[in-house]
Every structure is written in structure tokens, then in C-alpha cells.
CSV table of C-alpha atoms and ligand atoms in Angstrom, one decimal:
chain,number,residue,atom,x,y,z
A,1,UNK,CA,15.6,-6.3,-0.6
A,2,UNK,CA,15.5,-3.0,1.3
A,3,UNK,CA,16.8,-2.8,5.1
A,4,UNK,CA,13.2,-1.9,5.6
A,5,UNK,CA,11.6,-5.2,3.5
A,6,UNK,CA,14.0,-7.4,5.2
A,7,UNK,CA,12.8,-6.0,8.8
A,8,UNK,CA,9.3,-5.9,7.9
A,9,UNK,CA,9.5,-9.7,6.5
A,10,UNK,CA,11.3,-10.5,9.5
A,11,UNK,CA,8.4,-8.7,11.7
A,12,UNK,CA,5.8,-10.9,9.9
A,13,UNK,CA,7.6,-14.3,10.7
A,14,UNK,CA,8.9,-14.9,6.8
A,15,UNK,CA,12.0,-16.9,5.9
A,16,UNK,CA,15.1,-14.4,4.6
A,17,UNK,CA,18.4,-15.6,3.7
A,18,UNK,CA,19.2,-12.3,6.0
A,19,UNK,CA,18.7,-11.3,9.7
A,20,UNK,CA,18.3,-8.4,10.7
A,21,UNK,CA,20.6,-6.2,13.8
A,22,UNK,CA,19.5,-3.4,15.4
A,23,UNK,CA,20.6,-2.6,19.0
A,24,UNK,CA,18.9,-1.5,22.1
A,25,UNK,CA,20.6,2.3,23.1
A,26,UNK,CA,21.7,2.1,20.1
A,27,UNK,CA,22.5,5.7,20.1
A,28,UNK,CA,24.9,6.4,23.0
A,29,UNK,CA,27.6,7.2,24.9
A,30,UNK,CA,29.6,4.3,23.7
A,31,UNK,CA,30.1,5.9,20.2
A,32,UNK,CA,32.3,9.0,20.0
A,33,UNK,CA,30.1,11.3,17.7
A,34,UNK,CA,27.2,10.6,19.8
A,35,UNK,CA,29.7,12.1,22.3
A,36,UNK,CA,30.5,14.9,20.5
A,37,UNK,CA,27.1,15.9,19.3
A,38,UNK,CA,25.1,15.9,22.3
A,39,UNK,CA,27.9,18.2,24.3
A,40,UNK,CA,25.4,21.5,22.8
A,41,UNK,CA,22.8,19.7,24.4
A,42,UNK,CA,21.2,18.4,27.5
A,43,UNK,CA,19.3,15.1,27.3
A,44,UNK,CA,16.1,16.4,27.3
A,45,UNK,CA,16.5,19.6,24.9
A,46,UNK,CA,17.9,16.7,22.4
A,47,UNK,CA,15.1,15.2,22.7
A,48,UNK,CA,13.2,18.5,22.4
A,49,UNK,CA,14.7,19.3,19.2
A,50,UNK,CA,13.9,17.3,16.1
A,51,UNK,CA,16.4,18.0,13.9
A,52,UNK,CA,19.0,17.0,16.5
A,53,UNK,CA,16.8,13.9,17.1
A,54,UNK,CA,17.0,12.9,13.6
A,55,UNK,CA,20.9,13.3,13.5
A,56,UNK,CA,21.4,11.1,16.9
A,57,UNK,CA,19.2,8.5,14.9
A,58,UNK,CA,21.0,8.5,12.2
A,59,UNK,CA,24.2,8.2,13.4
A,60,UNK,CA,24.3,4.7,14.8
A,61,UNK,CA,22.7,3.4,11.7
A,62,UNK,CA,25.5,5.1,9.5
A,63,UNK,CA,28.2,4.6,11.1
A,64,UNK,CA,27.4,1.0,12.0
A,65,UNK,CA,25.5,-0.3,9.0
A,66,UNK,CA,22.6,-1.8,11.6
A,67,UNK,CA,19.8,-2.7,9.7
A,68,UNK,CA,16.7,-0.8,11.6
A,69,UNK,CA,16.6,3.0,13.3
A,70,UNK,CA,15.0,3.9,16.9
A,71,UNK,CA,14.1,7.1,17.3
A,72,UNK,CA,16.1,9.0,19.9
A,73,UNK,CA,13.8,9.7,23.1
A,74,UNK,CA,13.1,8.3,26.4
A,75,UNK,CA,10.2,6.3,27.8
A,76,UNK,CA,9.7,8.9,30.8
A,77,UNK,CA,9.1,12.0,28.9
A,78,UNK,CA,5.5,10.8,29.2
A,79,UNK,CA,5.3,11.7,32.7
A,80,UNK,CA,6.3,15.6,32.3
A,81,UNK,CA,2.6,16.0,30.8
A,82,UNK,CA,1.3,14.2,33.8
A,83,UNK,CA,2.1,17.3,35.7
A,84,UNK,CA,5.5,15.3,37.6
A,85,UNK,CA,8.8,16.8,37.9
A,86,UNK,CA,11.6,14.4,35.8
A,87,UNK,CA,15.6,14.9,35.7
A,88,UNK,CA,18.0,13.3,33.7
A,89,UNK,CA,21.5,12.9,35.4
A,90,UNK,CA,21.7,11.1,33.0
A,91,UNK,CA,19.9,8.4,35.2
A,92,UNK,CA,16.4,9.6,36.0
A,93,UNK,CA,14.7,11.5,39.1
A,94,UNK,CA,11.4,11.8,39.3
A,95,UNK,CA,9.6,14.3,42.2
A,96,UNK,CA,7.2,13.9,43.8
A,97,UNK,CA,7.8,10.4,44.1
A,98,UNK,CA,4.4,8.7,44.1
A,99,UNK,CA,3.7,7.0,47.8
A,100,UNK,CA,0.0,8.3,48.6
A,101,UNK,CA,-2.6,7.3,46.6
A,102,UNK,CA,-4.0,11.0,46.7
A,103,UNK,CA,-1.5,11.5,44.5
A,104,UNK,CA,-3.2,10.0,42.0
A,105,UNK,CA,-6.0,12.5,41.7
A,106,UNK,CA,-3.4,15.5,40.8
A,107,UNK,CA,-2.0,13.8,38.3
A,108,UNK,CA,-3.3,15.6,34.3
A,109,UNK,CA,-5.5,13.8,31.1
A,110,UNK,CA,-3.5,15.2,28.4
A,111,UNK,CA,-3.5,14.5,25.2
A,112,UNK,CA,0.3,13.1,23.6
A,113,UNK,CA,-0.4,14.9,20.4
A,114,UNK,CA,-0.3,18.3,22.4
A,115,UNK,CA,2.3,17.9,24.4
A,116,UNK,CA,4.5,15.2,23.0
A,117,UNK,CA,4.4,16.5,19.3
A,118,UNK,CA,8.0,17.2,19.1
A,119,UNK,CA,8.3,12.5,19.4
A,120,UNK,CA,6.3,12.8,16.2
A,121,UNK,CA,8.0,16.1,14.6
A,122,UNK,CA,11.3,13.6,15.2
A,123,UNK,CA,10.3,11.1,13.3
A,124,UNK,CA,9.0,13.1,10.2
A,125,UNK,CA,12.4,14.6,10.1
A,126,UNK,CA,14.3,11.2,11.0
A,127,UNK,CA,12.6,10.2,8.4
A,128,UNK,CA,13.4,12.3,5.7
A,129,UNK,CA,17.3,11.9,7.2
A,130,UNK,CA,17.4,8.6,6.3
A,131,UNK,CA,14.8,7.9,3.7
A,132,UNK,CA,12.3,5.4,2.5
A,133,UNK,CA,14.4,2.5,2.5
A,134,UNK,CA,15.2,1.9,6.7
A,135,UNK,CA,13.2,0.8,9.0
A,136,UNK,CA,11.8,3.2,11.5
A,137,UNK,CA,11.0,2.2,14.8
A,138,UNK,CA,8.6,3.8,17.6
A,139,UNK,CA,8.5,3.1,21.3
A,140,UNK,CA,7.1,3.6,25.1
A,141,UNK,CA,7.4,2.7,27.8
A,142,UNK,CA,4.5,-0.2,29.4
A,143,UNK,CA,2.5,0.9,32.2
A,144,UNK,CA,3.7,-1.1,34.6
A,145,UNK,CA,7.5,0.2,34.0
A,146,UNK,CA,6.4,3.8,34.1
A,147,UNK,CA,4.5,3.2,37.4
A,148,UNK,CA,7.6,2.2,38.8
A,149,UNK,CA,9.4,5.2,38.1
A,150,UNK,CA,6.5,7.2,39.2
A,151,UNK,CA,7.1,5.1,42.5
A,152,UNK,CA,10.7,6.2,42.7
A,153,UNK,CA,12.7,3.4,41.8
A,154,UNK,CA,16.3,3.6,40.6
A,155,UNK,CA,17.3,0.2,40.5
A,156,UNK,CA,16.6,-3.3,41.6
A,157,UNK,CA,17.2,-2.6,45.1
A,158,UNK,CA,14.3,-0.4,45.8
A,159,UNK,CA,11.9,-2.0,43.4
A,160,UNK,CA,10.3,-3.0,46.6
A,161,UNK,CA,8.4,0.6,46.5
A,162,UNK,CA,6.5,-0.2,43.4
A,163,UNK,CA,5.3,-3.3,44.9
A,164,UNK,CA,4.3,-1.2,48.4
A,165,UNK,CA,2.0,0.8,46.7
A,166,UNK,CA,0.3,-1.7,44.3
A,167,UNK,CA,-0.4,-4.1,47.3
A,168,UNK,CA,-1.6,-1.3,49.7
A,169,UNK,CA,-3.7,0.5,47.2
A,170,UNK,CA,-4.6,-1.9,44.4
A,171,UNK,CA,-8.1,0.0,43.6
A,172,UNK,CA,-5.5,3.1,42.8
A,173,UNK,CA,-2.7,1.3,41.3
A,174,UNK,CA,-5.5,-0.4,38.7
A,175,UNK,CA,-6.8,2.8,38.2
A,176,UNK,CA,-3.3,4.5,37.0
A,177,UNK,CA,-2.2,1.4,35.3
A,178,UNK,CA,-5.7,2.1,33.3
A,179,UNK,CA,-4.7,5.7,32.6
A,180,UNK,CA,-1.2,5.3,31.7
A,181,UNK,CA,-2.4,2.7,29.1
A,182,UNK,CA,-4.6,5.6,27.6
A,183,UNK,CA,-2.2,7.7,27.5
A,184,UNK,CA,0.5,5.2,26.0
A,185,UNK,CA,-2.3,4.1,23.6
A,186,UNK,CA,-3.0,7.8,22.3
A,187,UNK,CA,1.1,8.3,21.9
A,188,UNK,CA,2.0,4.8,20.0
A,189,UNK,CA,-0.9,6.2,17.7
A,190,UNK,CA,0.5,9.5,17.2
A,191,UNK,CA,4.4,7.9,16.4
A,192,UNK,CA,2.5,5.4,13.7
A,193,UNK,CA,1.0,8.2,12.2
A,194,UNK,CA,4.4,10.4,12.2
A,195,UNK,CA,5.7,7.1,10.2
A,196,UNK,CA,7.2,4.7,12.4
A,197,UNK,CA,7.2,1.4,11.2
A,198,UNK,CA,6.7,-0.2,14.3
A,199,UNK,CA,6.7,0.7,17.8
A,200,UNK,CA,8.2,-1.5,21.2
A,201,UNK,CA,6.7,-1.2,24.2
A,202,UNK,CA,9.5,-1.5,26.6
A,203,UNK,CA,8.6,-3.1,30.3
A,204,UNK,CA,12.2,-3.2,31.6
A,205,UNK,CA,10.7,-4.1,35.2
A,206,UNK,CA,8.0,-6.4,34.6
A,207,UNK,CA,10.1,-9.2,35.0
A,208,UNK,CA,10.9,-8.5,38.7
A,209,UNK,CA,7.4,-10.0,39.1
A,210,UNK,CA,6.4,-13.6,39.6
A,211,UNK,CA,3.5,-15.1,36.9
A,212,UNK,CA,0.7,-13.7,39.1
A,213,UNK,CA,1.7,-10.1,40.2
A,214,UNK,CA,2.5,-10.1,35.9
A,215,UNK,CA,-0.7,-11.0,35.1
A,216,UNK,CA,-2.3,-8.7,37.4
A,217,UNK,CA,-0.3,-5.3,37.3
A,218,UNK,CA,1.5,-5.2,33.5
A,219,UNK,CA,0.0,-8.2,31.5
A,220,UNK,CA,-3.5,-6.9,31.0
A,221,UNK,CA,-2.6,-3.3,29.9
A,222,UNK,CA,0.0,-4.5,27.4
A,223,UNK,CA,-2.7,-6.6,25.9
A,224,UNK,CA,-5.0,-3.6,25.4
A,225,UNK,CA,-2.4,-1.1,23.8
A,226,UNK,CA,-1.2,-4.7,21.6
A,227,UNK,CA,-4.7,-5.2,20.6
A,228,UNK,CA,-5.8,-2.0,19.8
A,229,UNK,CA,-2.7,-1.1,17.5
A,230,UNK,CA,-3.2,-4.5,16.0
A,231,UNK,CA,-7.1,-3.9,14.5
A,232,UNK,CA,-5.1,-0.2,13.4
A,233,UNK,CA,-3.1,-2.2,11.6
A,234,UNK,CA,0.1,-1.2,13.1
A,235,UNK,CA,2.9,-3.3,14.0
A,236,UNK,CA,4.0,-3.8,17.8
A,237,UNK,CA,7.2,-5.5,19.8
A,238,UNK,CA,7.3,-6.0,23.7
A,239,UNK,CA,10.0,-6.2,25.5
A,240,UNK,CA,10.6,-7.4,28.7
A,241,UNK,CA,13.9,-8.2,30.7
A,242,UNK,CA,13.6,-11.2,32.3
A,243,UNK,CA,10.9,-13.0,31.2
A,244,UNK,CA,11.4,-16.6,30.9
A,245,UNK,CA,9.0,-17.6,33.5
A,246,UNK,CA,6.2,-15.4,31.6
A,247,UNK,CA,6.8,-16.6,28.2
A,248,UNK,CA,2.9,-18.5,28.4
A,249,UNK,CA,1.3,-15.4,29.1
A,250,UNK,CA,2.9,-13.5,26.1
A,251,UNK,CA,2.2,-16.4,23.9
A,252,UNK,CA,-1.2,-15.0,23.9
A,253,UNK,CA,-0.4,-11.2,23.4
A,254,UNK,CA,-0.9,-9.8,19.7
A,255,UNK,CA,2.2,-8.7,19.7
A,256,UNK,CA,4.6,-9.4,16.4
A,257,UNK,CA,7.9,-9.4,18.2
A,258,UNK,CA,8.8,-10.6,21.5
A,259,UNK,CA,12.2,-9.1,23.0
A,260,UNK,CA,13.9,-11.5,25.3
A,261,UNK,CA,17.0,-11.0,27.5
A,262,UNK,CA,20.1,-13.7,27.7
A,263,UNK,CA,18.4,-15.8,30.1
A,264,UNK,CA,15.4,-17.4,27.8
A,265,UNK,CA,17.0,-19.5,25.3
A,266,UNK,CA,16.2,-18.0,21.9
A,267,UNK,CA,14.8,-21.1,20.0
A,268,UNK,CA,12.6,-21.9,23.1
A,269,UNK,CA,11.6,-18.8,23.1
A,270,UNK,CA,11.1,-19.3,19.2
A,271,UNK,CA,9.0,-22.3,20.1
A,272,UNK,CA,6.7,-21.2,22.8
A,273,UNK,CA,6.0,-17.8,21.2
A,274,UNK,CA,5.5,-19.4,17.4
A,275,UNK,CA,4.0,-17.7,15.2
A,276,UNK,CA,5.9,-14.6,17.1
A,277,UNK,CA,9.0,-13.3,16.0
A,278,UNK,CA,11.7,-13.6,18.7
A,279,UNK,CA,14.1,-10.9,19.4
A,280,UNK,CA,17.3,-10.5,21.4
A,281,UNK,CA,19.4,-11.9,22.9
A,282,UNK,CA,23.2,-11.4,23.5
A,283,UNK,CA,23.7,-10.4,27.0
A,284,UNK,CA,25.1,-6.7,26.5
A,285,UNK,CA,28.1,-7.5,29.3
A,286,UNK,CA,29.6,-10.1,26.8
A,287,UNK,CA,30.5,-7.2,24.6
A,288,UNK,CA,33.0,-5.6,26.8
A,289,UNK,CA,35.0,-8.9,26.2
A,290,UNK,CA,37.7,-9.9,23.3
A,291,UNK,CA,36.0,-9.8,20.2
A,292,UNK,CA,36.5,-13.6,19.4
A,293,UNK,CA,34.3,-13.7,22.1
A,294,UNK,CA,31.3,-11.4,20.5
A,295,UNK,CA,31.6,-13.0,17.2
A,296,UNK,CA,31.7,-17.1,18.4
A,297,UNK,CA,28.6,-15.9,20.5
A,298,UNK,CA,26.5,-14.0,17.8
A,299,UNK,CA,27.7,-17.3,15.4
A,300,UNK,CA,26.2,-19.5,17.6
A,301,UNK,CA,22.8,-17.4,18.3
A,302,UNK,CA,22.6,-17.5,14.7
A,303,UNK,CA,23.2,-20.5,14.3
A,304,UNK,CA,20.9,-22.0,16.5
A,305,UNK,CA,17.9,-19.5,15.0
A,306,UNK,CA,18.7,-20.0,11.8
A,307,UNK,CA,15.8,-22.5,11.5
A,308,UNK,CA,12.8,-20.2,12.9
A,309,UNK,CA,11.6,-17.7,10.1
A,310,UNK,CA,11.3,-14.3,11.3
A,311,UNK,CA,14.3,-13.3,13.7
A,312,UNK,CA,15.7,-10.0,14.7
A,313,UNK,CA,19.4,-9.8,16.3
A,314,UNK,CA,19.1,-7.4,19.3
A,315,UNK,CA,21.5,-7.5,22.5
A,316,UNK,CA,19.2,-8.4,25.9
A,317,UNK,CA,19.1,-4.9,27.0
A,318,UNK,CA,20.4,-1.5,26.3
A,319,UNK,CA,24.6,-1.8,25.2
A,320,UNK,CA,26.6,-0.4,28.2
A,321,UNK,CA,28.6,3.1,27.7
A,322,UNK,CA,32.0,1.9,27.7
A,323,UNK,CA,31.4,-1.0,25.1
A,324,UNK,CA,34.1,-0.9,22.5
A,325,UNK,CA,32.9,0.0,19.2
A,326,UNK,CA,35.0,-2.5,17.8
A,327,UNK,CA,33.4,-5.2,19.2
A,328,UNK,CA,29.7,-3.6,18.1
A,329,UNK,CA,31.6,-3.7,14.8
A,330,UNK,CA,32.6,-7.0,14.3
A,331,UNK,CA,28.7,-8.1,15.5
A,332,UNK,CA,26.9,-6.4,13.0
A,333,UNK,CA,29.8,-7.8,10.4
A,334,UNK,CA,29.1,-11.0,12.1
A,335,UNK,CA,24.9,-11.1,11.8
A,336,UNK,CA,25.5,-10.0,8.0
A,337,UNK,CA,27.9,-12.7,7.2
A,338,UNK,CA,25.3,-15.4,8.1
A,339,UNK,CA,23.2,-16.7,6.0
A,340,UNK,CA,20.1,-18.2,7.1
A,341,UNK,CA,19.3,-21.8,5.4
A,342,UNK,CA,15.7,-22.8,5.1
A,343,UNK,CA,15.6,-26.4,6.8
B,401,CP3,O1,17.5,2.7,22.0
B,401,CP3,C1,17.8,3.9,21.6
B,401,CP3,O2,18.9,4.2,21.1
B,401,CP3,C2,16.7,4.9,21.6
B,401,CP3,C3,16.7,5.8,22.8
B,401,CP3,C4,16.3,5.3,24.1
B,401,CP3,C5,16.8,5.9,25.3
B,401,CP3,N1,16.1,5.4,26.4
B,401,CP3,C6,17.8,7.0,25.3
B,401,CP3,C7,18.5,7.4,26.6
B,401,CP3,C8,15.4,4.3,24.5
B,401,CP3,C9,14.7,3.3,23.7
B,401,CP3,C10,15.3,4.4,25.9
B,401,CP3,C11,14.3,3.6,26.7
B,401,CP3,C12,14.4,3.6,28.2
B,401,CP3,N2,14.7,4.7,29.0
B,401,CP3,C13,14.1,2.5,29.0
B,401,CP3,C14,13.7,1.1,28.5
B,401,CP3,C15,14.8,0.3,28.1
B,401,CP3,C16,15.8,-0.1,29.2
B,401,CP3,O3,17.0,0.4,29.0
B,401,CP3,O4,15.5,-0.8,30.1
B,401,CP3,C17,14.3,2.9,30.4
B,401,CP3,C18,14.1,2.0,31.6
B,401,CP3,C19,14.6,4.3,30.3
B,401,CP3,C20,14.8,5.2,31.5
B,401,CP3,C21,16.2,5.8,31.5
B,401,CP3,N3,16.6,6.8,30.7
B,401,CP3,C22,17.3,5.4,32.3
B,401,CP3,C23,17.3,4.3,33.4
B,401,CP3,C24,18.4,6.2,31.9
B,401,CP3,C25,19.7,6.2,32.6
B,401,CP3,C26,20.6,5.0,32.1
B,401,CP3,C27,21.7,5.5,31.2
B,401,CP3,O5,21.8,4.8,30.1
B,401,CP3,O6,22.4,6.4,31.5
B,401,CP3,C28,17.9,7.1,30.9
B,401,CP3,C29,18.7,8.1,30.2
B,401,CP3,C30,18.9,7.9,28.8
B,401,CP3,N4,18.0,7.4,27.9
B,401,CP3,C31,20.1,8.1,28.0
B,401,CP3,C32,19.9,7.7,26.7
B,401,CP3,C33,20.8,7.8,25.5
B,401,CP3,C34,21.4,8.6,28.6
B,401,CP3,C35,21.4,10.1,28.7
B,401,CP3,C36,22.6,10.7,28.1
B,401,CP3,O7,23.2,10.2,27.1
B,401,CP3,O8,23.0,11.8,28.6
């Protein structure tokens, strides 16, 4: 079985002796020749620049053996085309921040395939990199997540402004959301097209928000970009940190793969989101620990999921810079040891 049958059997909730690892940032600044080859570049001309892309994409897979490439881009690129000003430092700015809803109004229709070709120029050329026989993953960000960063936020302590602006101008908010889904849509197309095998829609901050704000302000637009791809045909993975308390509401999603942070137990997750596959989980913070550590806690994730068909090993969120690489090591030595027995 190729890297790319195991992930796609895994995707489609069938039993393999094998799981799966791929990891969220998995090209970064915790790995040396990442390092090395991005000091030519800024962030955003690497991300420009598909050859360079499919290099960066590459390298994580190589070097670590993980079972599954992301292609190497960000989730706010998408808001250049909107007509708004975005820095890398390397955590983003974004100017003007969005706090009027007149704001709104300036903000451009464009079409991804103009002005985001170079996302699907990547992956034809990450593609040819690393050949027919990897997976090839897609992604974007959700509405909701990119509406926050339009609204300014850094970090969890100012989240509040996201929240200021949808309850003050919900008529504008729904409107955007709407748009950003369009625009989202139109891209996810555009990446399954260029060959990505599937794509994740990531909604880092959705899980900030209690059951009803969800259900109001990111739930309904993840649904239509899910729903959509799904009668294309394509596959699709969400993504949300933190979302325990909305697991009910993405049982109904047409998602294939549900992401999940540390903090939802993976085989109630498995449970609640059956026929799903269930990704995640290992809290990226445990990996800057002894690796005894790392490999007792991937044994006993595995372990306890070896029962579910269709799992994918991921960390909760993105791994942190100064994570050793030889603890990302013995992980992925650790996931391909196991093997899964049909109960
Ligand atoms: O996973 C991968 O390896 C693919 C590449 C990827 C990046 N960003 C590269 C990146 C992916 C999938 C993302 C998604 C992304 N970007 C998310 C959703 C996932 C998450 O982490 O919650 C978000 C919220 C962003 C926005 C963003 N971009 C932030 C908050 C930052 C700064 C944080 C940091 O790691 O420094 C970025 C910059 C960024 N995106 C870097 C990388 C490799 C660092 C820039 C650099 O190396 O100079």
C-alpha cells in the first residue's frame, strides 16, 4: 500500500493495519533545513514562488518519513486579494483592521484562480517533487477564523474584537462571513483541481465560541464549502481547536475528517463523529518533553484508537519552533511501529 492508499483508506473510515502521521506546521522553524532554506526568502515570496514551495513541502516529508504532505502557504494570503494590507513578522498584521462596518463595502470580489494561482502552480510542482505515490493535502482558512484576523486579533486576549463587531453589526458580519465562504469555496476548488488530495479547512478560533455563537457565525459557512466540495466529489477535513463542546454540531457536517485538539478524548470523539474519521491529537507542548514521554503518549493514543477504522495521527495544533526533532523522530517511529488490530 502506497502512503497515499493508506491516507485515502484512512480518509474513507477503512480498517489498515497502519496509521497514518502527518503534522500540523509540519514545515517549520523546528527543523534546521527549513531554516536554512527559507533565509533567501521572506515568508510571503516563499510562498510566491512554487518551486521553493514544493521544496519546503517536501522536506518535512523526507526527512521525517511522515506519511501525508501539506502544501506550504498560509490561510491569510486570501485577504491580500480582498484589497487589505497583510505582514508576516512572522506572526501576522493585518491593516486596516476591520472595526466599521463601511469597511465592508471596500473590500474586492476576486476570483482565487487570478490572484491566488501561484497556491495552485505549488502544488502541480509539489507534486511532481514528490510523485504519485504521497498524499497531497490542500487547505484554508474557515470564514469565521479569517474574519477574526480581518478584525485584528493576535491572540486570545483580544479575541474580544471579533466578537464586537459581529454583535454590533450582525447584518454585516453575516454578509462577509457569506463572501468569505465564496471566495474560500472558489480557492478549495482551484487547489483540488491543481491535485490536492484533500483539503482542511482550518477554524483555529471557532472554538473560543460557546454552542450558539458557533452555530451562528462559523458552523453554517463550513457546512456550505463541506457540502459543495462533497457533491464535487472532493475530499474535506475541518479543523477546529477546541471543540469538545461542538462535537454535535460537526457530527452533522459532510466533512471526512474531523481535527480535534488534546482536550476531546480521541475515541469519544471517534464515537460521536462515527462514520467520520477522527484526527489529532497529541497536545504539541508534550513534545518539548523527554522522549519517553512522546512515545508512552503516542502508544497510548494508539492504543486507545486502534479499534476505530479510519484514524489519522496529527499533533492538536501546529508543532512549536523549538521542538526537538528528536522527539518528532521517535513519534513518527512510534505511529509506524503500531500496528492496528481489527477487534
Ligand atoms: O502545516 C504546514 O506545514 C503548512 C503551512 C501552514 C502555515 N500556516 C505556514 C506558516 C499552514 C497550514 C498554516 C495555517 C495557519 N496560518 C493557521 C491555521 C492553523 C493554526 O496554526 O492555527 C493560522 C491561524 C495561520 C496564521 C498565521 N501564520 C500565524 C498565527 C502565524 C505566526 C505563528 C508562527 O508560527 O510564527 C503565521 C506565520 C506562518 N505560517 C509561519 C509558517 C511556517 C511562520 C513564518 C516563518 O517561518 O517565517
Amino acid at each position: 500500500m502506497t502512503k497515499r492508499e493508506l491516507f485515502l483508506a484512512n480518509l474513507r473510515g477503512e480498517y489498515t493495519d497502519k496509521t497514518p502521521i502527518w503534522i500540523m506546521r509540519q514545515a517549520g522553524r523546528y527543523l534546521p533545513e527549513y531554516r536554512e532554506y527559507k533565509r533567501n526568502f521572506t515568508f510571503e515570496q516563499l510562498c510566491r514562488t512554487p518551486k521553493a514551495v514544493a521544496e519546503v513541502t517536501a522536506q518535512p516529508v523526507e526527512i521525517l518519513d511522515l506519511d501525508a504532505a501539506i502544501i506550504f502557504s498560509d490561510i491569510l494570503l486570501i485577504l491580500e486579494p480582498l484589497g487589505v494590507n497583510l505582514k508576516f513578522d512572522p506572526g501576522p498584521t493585518v491593516a486596516p483592521i476591520l472595526e466599521r462596518p463601511e469597511q465592508i463595502e471596500k473590500y474586492r470580489d476576486f476570483d482565487p484562480a487570478n490572484h491566488l494561482w501561484f497556491v495552485a502552480e505549488a502544488l502541480i510542482e509539489t507534486r511532481k517533487r514528490i510523485g504519485p505515490d504521497l498524499p497531497l493535502l490542500g487547505f484554508c482558512g474557515a470564514p469565521f477564523t479569517l474574519f477574526c484576523y480581518l478584525c485584528g486579533i493576535k491572540g486570545a486576549k483580544d479575541f474580544h474584537k471579533a466578537v464586537k463587531f459581529a454583535i454590533n453589526y450582525p447584518e454585516a458580519t453575516a454578509r462577509l462571513l457569506g463572501s468569505l465562504t465564496d471566495v474560500s469555496l472558489g480557492y478549495l476548488r482551484m487547489q483540488v483541481k491543481a491535485g490536492a488530495d484533500s483539503v482542511q479547512i482550518f477554524d483555529t478560533w471557532a472554538g473560543e465560541l460557546a454552542a450558539e455563537e458557533f452555530s451562528q457565525w462559523s458552523l453554517p459557512y463550513i457546512r456550505r464549502i463541506t457540502d459543495e466540495l462533497s457533491k464535487d466529489g472532493a475530499y474535506t477535513s475541518v479543523y477546529i481547536k477546541g471543540a469538545y463542546h461542538l462535537l454535535d454540531q460537526l457530527s452533522g457536517l459532510k466533512a471526512n475528517i474531523i481535527s480535534v485538539d488534546w482536550r476531546a478524548p480521541l475515541s469519544e470523539a471517534a464515537r460521536r463523529l462515527a462514520p467520520k474519521t477522527i484526527q489529532g491529537n497529541l497536545d504539541p507542548n508534550l513534545l518539548l518533553g523527554p522522549i519517553d514521554l512522546v512515545v508512552r503518549k503516542a502508544g497510548a493514543m494508539l492504543e486507545e484508537m486502534a479499534a476505530y477504522p479510519g484514524y489519522i495521527f496529527n499533533l492538536g495544533h501546529g508543532i512549536l519552533p523549538e521542538t526537538p526533532v528528536a522527539n518528532v523522530r521517535a513519534l513518527v517511529e512510534t505511529v509506524h511501529a503500531f500496528e492496528r488490530k481489527k477487534r
